[in-house]
Short mmCIF file of C-alpha atoms in Angstrom, two decimals:
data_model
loop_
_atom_site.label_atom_id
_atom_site.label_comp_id
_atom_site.label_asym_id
_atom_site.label_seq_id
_atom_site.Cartn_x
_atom_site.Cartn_y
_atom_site.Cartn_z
CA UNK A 1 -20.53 -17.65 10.29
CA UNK A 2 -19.08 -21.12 9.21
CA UNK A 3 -15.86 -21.16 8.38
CA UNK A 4 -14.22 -23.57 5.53
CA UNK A 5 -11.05 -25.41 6.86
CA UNK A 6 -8.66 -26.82 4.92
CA UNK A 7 -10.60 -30.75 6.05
CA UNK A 8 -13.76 -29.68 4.68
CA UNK A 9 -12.66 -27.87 1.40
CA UNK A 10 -11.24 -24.91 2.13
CA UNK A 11 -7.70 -24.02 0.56
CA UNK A 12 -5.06 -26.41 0.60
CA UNK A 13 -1.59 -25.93 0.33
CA UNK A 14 -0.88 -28.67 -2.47
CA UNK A 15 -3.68 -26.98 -4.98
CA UNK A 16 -2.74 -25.50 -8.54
CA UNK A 17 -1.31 -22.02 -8.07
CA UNK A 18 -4.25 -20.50 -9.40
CA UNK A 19 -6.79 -22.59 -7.48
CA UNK A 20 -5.83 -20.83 -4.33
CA UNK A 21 -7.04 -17.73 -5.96
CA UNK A 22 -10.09 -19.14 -6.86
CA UNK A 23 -11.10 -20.77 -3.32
CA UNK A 24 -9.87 -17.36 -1.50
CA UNK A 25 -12.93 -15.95 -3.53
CA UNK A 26 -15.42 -19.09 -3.60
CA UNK A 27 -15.31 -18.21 0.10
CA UNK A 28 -19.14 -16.65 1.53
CA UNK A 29 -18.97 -13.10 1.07
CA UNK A 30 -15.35 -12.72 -0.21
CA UNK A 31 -16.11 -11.67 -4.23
CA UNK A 32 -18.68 -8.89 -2.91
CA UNK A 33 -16.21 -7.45 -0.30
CA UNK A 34 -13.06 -7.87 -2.54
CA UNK A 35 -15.11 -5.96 -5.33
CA UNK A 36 -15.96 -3.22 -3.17
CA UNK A 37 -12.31 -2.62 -1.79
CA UNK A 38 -10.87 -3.12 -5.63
CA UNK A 39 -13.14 -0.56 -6.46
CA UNK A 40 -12.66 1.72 -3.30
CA UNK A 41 -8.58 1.47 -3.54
CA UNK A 42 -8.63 2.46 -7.18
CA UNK A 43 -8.92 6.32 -6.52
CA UNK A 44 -5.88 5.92 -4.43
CA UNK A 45 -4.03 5.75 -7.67
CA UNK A 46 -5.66 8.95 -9.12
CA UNK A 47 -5.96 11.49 -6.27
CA UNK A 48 -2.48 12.96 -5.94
CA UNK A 49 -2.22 13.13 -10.08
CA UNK A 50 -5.24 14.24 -10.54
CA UNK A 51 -4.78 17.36 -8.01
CA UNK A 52 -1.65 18.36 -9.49
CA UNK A 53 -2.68 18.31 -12.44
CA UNK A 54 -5.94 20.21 -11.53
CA UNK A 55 -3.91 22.56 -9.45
CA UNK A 56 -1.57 23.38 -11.37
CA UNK A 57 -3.86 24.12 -14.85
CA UNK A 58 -6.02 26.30 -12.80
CA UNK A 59 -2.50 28.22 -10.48
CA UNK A 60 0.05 27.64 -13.04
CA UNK A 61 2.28 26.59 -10.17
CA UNK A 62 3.47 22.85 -9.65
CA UNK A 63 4.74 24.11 -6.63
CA UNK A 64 1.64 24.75 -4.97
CA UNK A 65 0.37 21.56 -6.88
CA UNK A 66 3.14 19.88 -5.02
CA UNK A 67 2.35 21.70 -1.50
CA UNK A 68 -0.88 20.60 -1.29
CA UNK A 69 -0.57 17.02 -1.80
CA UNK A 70 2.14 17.06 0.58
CA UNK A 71 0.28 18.00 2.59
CA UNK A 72 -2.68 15.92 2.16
CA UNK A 73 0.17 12.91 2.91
CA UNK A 74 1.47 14.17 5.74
CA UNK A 75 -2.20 14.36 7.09
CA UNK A 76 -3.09 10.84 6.27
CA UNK A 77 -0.01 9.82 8.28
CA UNK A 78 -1.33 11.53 11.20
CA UNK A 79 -4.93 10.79 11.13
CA UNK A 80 -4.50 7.12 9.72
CA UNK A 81 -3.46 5.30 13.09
CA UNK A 82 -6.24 7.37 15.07
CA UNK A 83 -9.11 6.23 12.33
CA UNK A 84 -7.87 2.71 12.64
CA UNK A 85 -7.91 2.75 16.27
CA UNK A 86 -11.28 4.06 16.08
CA UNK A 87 -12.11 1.08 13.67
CA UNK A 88 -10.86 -1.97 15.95
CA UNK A 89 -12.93 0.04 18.66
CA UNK A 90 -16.45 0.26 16.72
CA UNK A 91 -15.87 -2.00 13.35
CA UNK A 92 -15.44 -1.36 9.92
CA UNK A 93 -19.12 -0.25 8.81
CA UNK A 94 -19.77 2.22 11.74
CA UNK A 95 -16.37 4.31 11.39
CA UNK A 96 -15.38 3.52 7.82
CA UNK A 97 -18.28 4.87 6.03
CA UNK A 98 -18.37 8.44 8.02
CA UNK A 99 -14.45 8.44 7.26
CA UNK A 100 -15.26 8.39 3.65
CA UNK A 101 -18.06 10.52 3.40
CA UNK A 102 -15.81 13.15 4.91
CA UNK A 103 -12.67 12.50 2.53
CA UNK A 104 -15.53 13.09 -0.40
CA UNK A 105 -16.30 15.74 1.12
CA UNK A 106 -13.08 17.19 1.01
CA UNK A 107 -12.00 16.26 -2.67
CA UNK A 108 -15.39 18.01 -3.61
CA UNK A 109 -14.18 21.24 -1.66
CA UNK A 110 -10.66 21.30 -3.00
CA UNK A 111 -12.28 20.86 -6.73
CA UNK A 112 -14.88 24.00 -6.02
CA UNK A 113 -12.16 25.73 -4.56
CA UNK A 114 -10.19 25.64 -7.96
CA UNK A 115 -13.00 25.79 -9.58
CA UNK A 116 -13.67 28.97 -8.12
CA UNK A 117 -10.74 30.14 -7.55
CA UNK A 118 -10.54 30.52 -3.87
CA UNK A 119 -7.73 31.75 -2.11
CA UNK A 120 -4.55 29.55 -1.59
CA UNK A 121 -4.92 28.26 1.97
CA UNK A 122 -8.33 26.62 1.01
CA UNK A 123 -6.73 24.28 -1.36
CA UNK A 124 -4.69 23.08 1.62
CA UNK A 125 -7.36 23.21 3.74
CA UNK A 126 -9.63 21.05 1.84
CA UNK A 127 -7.25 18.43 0.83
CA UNK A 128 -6.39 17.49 4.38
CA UNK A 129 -9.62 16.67 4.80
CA UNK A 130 -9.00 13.77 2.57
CA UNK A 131 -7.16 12.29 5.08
CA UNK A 132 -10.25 10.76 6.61
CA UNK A 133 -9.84 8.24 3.58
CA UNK A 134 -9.58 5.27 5.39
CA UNK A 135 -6.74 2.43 4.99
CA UNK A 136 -9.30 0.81 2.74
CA UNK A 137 -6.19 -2.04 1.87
CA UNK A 138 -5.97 -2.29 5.59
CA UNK A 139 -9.61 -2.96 6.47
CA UNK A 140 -9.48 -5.83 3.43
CA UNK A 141 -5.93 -7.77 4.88
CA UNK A 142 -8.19 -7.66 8.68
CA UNK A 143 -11.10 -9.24 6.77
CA UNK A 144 -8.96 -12.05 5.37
CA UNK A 145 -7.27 -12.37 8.73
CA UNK A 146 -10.41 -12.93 10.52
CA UNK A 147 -11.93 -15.24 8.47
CA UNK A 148 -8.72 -17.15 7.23
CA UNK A 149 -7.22 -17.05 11.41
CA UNK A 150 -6.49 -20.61 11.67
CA UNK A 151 -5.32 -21.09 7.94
CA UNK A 152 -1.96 -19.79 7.69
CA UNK A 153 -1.02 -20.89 4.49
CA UNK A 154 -4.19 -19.37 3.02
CA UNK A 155 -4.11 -16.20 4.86
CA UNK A 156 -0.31 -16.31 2.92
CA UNK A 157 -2.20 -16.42 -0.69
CA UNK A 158 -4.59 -13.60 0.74
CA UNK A 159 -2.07 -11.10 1.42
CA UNK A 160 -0.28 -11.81 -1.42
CA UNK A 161 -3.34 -11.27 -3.34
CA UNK A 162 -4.11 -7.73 -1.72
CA UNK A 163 -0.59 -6.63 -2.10
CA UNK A 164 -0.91 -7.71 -6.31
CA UNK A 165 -4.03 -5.62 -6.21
CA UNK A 166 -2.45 -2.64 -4.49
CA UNK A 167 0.03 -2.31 -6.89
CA UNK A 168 -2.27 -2.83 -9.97
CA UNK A 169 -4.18 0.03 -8.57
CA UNK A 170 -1.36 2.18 -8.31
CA UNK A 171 -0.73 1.53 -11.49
CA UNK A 172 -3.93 1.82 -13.41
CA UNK A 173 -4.59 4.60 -11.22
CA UNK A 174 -2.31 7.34 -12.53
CA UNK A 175 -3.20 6.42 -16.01
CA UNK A 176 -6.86 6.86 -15.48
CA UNK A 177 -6.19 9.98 -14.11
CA UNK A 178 -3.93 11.51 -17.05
CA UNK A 179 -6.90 10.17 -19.64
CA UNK A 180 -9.62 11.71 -17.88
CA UNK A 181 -8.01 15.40 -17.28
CA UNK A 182 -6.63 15.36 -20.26
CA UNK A 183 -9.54 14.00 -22.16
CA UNK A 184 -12.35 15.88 -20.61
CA UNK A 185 -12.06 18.53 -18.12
CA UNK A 186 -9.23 19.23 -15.35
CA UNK A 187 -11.54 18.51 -12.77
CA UNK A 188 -12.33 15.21 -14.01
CA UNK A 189 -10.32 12.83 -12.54
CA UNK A 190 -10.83 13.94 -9.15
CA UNK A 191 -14.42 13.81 -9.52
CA UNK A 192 -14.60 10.37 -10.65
CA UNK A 193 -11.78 9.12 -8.03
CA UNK A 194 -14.61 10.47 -5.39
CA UNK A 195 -17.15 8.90 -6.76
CA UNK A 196 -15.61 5.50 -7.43
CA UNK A 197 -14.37 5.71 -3.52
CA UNK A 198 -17.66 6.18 -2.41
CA UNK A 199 -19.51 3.54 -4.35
CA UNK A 200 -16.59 1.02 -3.34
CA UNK A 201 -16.82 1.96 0.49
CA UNK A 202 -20.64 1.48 0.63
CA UNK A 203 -20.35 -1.91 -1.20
CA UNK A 204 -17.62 -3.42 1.05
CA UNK A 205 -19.03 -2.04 4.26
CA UNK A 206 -22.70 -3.42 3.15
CA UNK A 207 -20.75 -7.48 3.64
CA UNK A 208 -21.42 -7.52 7.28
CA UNK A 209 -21.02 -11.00 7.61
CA UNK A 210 -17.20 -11.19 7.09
CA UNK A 211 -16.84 -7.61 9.17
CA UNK A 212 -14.41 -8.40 11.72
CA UNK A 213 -16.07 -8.20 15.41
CA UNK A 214 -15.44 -5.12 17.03
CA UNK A 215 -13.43 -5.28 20.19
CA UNK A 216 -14.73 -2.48 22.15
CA UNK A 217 -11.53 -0.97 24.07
CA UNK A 218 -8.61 -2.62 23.80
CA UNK A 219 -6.64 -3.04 27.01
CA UNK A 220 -3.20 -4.32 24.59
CA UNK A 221 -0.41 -1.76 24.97
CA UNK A 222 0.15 -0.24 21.58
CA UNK A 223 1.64 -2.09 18.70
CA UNK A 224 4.42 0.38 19.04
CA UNK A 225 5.68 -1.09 22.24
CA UNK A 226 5.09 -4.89 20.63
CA UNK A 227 8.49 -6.68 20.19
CA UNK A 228 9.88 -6.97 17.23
CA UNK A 229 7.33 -3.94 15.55
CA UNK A 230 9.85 -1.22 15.27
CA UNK A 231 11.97 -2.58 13.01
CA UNK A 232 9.43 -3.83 11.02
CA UNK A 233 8.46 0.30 11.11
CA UNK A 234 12.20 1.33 9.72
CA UNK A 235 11.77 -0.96 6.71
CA UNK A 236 8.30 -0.13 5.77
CA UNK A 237 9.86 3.43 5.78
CA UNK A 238 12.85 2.91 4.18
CA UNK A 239 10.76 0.90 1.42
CA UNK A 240 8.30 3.75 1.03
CA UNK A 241 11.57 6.00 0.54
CA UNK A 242 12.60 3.47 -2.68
CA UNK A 243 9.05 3.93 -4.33
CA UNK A 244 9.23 8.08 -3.55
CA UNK A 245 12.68 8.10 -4.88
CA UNK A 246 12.76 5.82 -8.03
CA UNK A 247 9.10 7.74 -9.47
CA UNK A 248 10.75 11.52 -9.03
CA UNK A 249 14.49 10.20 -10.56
CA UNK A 250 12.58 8.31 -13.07
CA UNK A 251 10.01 10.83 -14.17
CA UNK A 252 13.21 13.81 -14.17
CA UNK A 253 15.62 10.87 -15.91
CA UNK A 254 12.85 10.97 -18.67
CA UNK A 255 12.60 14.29 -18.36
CA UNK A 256 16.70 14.79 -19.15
CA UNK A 257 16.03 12.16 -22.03
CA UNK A 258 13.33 14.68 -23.41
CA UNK A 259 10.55 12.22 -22.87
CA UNK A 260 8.72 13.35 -19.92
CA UNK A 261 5.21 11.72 -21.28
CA UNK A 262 6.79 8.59 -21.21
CA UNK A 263 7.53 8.28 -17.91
CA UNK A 264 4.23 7.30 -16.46
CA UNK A 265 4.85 4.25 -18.81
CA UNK A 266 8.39 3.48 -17.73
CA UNK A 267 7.36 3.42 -13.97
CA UNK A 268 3.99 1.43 -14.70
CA UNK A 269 6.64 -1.39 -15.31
CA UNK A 270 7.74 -1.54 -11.91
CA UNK A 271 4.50 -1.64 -10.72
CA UNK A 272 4.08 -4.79 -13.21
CA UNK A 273 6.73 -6.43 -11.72
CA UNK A 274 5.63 -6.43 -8.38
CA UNK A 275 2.01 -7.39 -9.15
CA UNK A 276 3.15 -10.29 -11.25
CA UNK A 277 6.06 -11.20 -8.50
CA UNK A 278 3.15 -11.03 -5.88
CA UNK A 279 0.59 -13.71 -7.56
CA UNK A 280 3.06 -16.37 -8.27
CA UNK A 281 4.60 -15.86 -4.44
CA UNK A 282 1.58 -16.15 -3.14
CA UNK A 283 0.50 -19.01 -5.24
CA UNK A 284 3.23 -20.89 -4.03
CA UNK A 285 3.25 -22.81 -0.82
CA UNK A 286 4.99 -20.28 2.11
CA UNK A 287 8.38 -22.54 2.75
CA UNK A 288 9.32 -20.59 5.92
CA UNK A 289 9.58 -17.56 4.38
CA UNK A 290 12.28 -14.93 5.74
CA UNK A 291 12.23 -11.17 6.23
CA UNK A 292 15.85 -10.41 4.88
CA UNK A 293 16.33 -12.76 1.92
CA UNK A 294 13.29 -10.33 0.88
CA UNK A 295 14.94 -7.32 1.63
CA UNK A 296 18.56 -8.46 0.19
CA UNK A 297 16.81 -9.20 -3.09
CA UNK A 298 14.76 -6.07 -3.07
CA UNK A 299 18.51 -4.39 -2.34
CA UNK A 300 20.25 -6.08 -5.10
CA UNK A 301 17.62 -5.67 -8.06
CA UNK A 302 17.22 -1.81 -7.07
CA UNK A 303 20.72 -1.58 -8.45
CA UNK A 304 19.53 -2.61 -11.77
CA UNK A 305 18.04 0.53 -12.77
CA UNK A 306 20.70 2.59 -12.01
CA UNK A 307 23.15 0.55 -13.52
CA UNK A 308 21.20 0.69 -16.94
CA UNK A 309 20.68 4.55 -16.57
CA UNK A 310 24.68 4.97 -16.01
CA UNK A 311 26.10 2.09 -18.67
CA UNK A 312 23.15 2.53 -21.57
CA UNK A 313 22.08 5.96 -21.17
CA UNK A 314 18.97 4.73 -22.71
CA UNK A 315 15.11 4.84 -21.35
CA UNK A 316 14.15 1.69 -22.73
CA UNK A 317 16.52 -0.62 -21.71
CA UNK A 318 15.81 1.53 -18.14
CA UNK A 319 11.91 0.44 -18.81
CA UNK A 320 13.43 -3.38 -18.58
CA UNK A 321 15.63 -3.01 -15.70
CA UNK A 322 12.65 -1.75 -13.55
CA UNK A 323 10.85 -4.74 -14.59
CA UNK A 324 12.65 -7.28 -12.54
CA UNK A 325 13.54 -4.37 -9.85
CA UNK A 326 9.90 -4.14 -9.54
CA UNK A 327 9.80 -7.99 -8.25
CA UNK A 328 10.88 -7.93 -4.95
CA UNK A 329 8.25 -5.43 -3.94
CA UNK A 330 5.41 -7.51 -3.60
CA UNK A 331 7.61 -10.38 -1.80
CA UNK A 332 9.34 -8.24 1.15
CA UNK A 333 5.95 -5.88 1.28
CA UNK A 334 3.46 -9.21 1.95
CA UNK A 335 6.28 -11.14 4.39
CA UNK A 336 6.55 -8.20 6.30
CA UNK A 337 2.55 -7.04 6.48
CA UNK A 338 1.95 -10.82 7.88
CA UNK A 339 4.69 -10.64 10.70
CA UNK A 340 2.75 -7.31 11.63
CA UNK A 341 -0.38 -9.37 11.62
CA UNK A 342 1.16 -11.93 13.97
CA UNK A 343 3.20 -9.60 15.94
CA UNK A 344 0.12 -6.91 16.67
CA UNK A 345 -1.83 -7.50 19.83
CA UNK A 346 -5.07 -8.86 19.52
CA UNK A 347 -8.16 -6.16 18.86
CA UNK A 348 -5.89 -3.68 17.60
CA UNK A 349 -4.96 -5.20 14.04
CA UNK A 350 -6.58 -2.23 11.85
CA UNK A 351 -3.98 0.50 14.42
CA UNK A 352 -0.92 -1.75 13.78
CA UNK A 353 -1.31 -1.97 10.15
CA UNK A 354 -2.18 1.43 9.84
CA UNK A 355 1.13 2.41 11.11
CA UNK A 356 3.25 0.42 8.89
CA UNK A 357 1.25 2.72 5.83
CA UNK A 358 2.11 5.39 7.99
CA UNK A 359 5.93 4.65 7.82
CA UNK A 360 5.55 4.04 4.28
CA UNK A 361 4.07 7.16 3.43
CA UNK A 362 6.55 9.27 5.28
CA UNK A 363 9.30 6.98 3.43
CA UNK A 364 7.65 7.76 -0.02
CA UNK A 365 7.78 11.98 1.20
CA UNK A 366 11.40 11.45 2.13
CA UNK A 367 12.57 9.40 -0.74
CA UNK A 368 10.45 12.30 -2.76
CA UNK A 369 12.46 15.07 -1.21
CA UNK A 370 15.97 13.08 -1.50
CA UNK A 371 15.80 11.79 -4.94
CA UNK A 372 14.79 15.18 -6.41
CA UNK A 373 17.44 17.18 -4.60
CA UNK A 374 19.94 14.52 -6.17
CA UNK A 375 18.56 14.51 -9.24
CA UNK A 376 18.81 18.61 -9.26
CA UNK A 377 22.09 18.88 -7.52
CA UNK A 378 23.89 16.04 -8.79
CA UNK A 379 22.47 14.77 -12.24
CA UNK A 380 19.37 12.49 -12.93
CA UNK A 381 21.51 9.24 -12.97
CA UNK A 382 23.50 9.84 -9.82
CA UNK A 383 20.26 10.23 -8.43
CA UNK A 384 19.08 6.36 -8.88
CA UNK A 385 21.68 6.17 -6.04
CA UNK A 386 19.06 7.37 -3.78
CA UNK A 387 16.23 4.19 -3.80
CA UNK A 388 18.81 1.81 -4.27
CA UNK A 389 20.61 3.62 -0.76
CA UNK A 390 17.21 2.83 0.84
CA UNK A 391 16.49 -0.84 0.22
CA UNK A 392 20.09 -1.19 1.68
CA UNK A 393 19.19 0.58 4.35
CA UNK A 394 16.45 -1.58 4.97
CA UNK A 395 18.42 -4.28 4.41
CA UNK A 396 20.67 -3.24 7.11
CA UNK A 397 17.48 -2.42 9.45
CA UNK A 398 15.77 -6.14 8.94
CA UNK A 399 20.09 -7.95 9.26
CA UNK A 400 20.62 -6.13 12.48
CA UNK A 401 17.26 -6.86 14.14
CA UNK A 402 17.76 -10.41 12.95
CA UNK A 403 20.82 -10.62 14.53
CA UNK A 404 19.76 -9.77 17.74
CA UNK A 405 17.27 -12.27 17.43
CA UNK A 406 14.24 -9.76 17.22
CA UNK A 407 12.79 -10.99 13.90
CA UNK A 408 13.02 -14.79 15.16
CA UNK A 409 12.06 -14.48 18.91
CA UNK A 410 8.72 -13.75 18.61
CA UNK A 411 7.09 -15.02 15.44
CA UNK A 412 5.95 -18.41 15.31
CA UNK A 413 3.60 -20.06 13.15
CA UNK A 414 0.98 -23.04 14.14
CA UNK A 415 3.62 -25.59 13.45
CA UNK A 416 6.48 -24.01 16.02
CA UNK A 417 8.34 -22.71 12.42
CA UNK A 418 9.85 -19.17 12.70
CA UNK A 419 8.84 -16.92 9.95
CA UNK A 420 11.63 -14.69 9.39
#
């Protein structure tokens, strides 16, 4: 299809900050395929709340509640490289589609299952089949990457943009969720969350014009064995393992305050940051933008919250220190998804991607697991220790790779500038 360059009217770097915005989606085909995916991603937000709290209402056990989404994640991790692999093979529309009609498929059985009351190895049973969801944020960045390839800057305002939409789904998500099981029936907010996946997936896979080509098979060695991508790995995991950690200390700091309900709140703030943080970085012009000056302000502004929690003792003025904690999110997570868009080899962009969720995911179970053995063992504030511990140790990960020269080596933009 014809592609707008930056000499015929595409995006330029010196535009208004929102004006980027607005050309990314005067582009042919972007508004129908970004509405799709918006509307697709949204249930990502609402599944995990809305089976706990489905779960546990029907079980009266947030233990099993807590089993079976756990398990659910640790299946996604597993099946979410294969899927993509499958997806750089074939393209989007032939794998994506099937991939989501299954996941349905499965949220419907875990619902009839409580619904019915079937025994407990069905609810586990059918909620790993909802890892056939696929990495619907993934298949959007590869869009943008295709058709924004030789416009670097722009491709820069893209990801920024899909990373700002991530986190405004993840945090409208879990509040659509609570309304709808707690407004009308359990059940509720899974059903929607199915249907809303659905009617996204068919939408965004119906844009076949700016569907990446598939690639048939790839002869590129994995992105595992690319330089410079394991690193990269460690920090998206020790970055999931902040967001795991800082909701269960939050939610049981709330909890210790005796105002659980307002926790969802409190955490929704975070997410605010890092949406807001995301549009204006990506509405400004990408000066040579570097890896660890992400991660050492992500490091820093995680001790905020813990430092309010152990000098105020109070849950507002917690609420505003995850506000600005919340702002190097967006930053470190859209410099680092475009070094593993330049650093992936070619026809296997979906795969490489997908890992880095993977990481993240197993970070977010870990950081889970840590935080709310701290916050049991040791005391709900001690336990803010434990996300603020992991953006050092990314920190730490992203410096030490740096120094060795394998975030410089092998990145370089159009212009011969390093990225990191």
């Amino acid at each position: 299809m014809p592609q707008q360059t930056t000499a015929d009217g595409g995006i330029r770097r010196e535009d208004a900050p929102l004006t980027g915005y607005r050309r990314l989606l005067a582009l042919p085909g972007a508004r129908a395929f970004t509405a799709g995916n918006l509307l697709a991603r949204l249930p990502m937000g609402m599944f995990s709340v809305s089976a706990v709290v489905m779960i546990a209402g029907s079980r009266g056990s947030y233990a099993l509640a807590g089993a079976v989404t756990a398990t659910g994640l640790a299946a996604t991790g597993l099946a979410g490289p294969w899927l993509a692999r499958l997806v750089d093979r074939y393209g989007q529309a032939r794998i994506a589609l099937p991939a989501t009609l299954a996941s349905v498929l499965g949220s419907l059985a875990l619902l009839l299952c409580v619904r019915c009351d079937a025994p407990d190895w069905t609810l586990f049973a059918a909620y790993a089949a909802t890892a056939a969801t696929p990495n619907i944020g993934g298949l959007s960045r590869a869009r943008w990457a295709h058709l924004l390839r030789d416009e670097p800057d722009a491709l820069h305002t893209a990801n920024s943009f899909e990373q700002a939409a991530d986190e405004l789904c993840f945090m409208l998500g879990p509040v659509l969720a609570s309304f709808l099981t707690g407004t009308l029936f359990p059940e509720a907010g899974t059903l929607t969350g199915a249907v809303l996946l659905l009617a996204g997936m068919l939408v965004f896979t119906a844009q076949r014009a700016t569907e990446p080509p598939p690639v048939g098979r790839s002869r590129a060695p994995s992105p595992l064995r690319s330089p410079g991508i394991a690193p990269l790995l460690v920090c998206f995991t020790a970055t999931g393992a902040v967001f795991g950690a800082m909701e269960v200390v939050t939610i049981a700091y709330a909890d210790a305050q005796g105002h659980r309900a307002a926790a969802g709140a409190v955490l929704a703030l975070q997410a605010a940051g890092s949406c807001g943080a995301g549009l204006v970085y990506g509405a400004r012009k990408p000066a040579v933008p570097r890896l660890t000056r992400c991660l050492a302000a992500m490091a820093v502004l995680m001790v905020l919250p813990w430092s309010a929690a152990a000098f105020t003792g109070s849950l507002p003025v917690l609420a505003g220190a995850l506000l600005p904690a919340g702002m190097a999110t967006a930053p470190t997570m859209v410099t680092a998804m475009t070094l593993v868009q330049r650093r992936t080899p070619a026809g296997r962009l979906n795969e490489g991607m997908s890992l880095m969720v993977t990481g993240l995911l197993t970070g977010v179970a870990c950081g889970s697991a840590a935080g709310g053995w701290a916050a049991e063992h040791l005391s709900p504030v001690t336990a803010f220790a434990v996300p603020a511990a992991a953006a050092a140790l990314a920190l730490l990960v992203g410096a030490g790779a740096d120094a060795v020269g394998r975030l410089t080596r092998h990145d370089r933009a159009p212009d011969r500038r390093t990225l990191t």
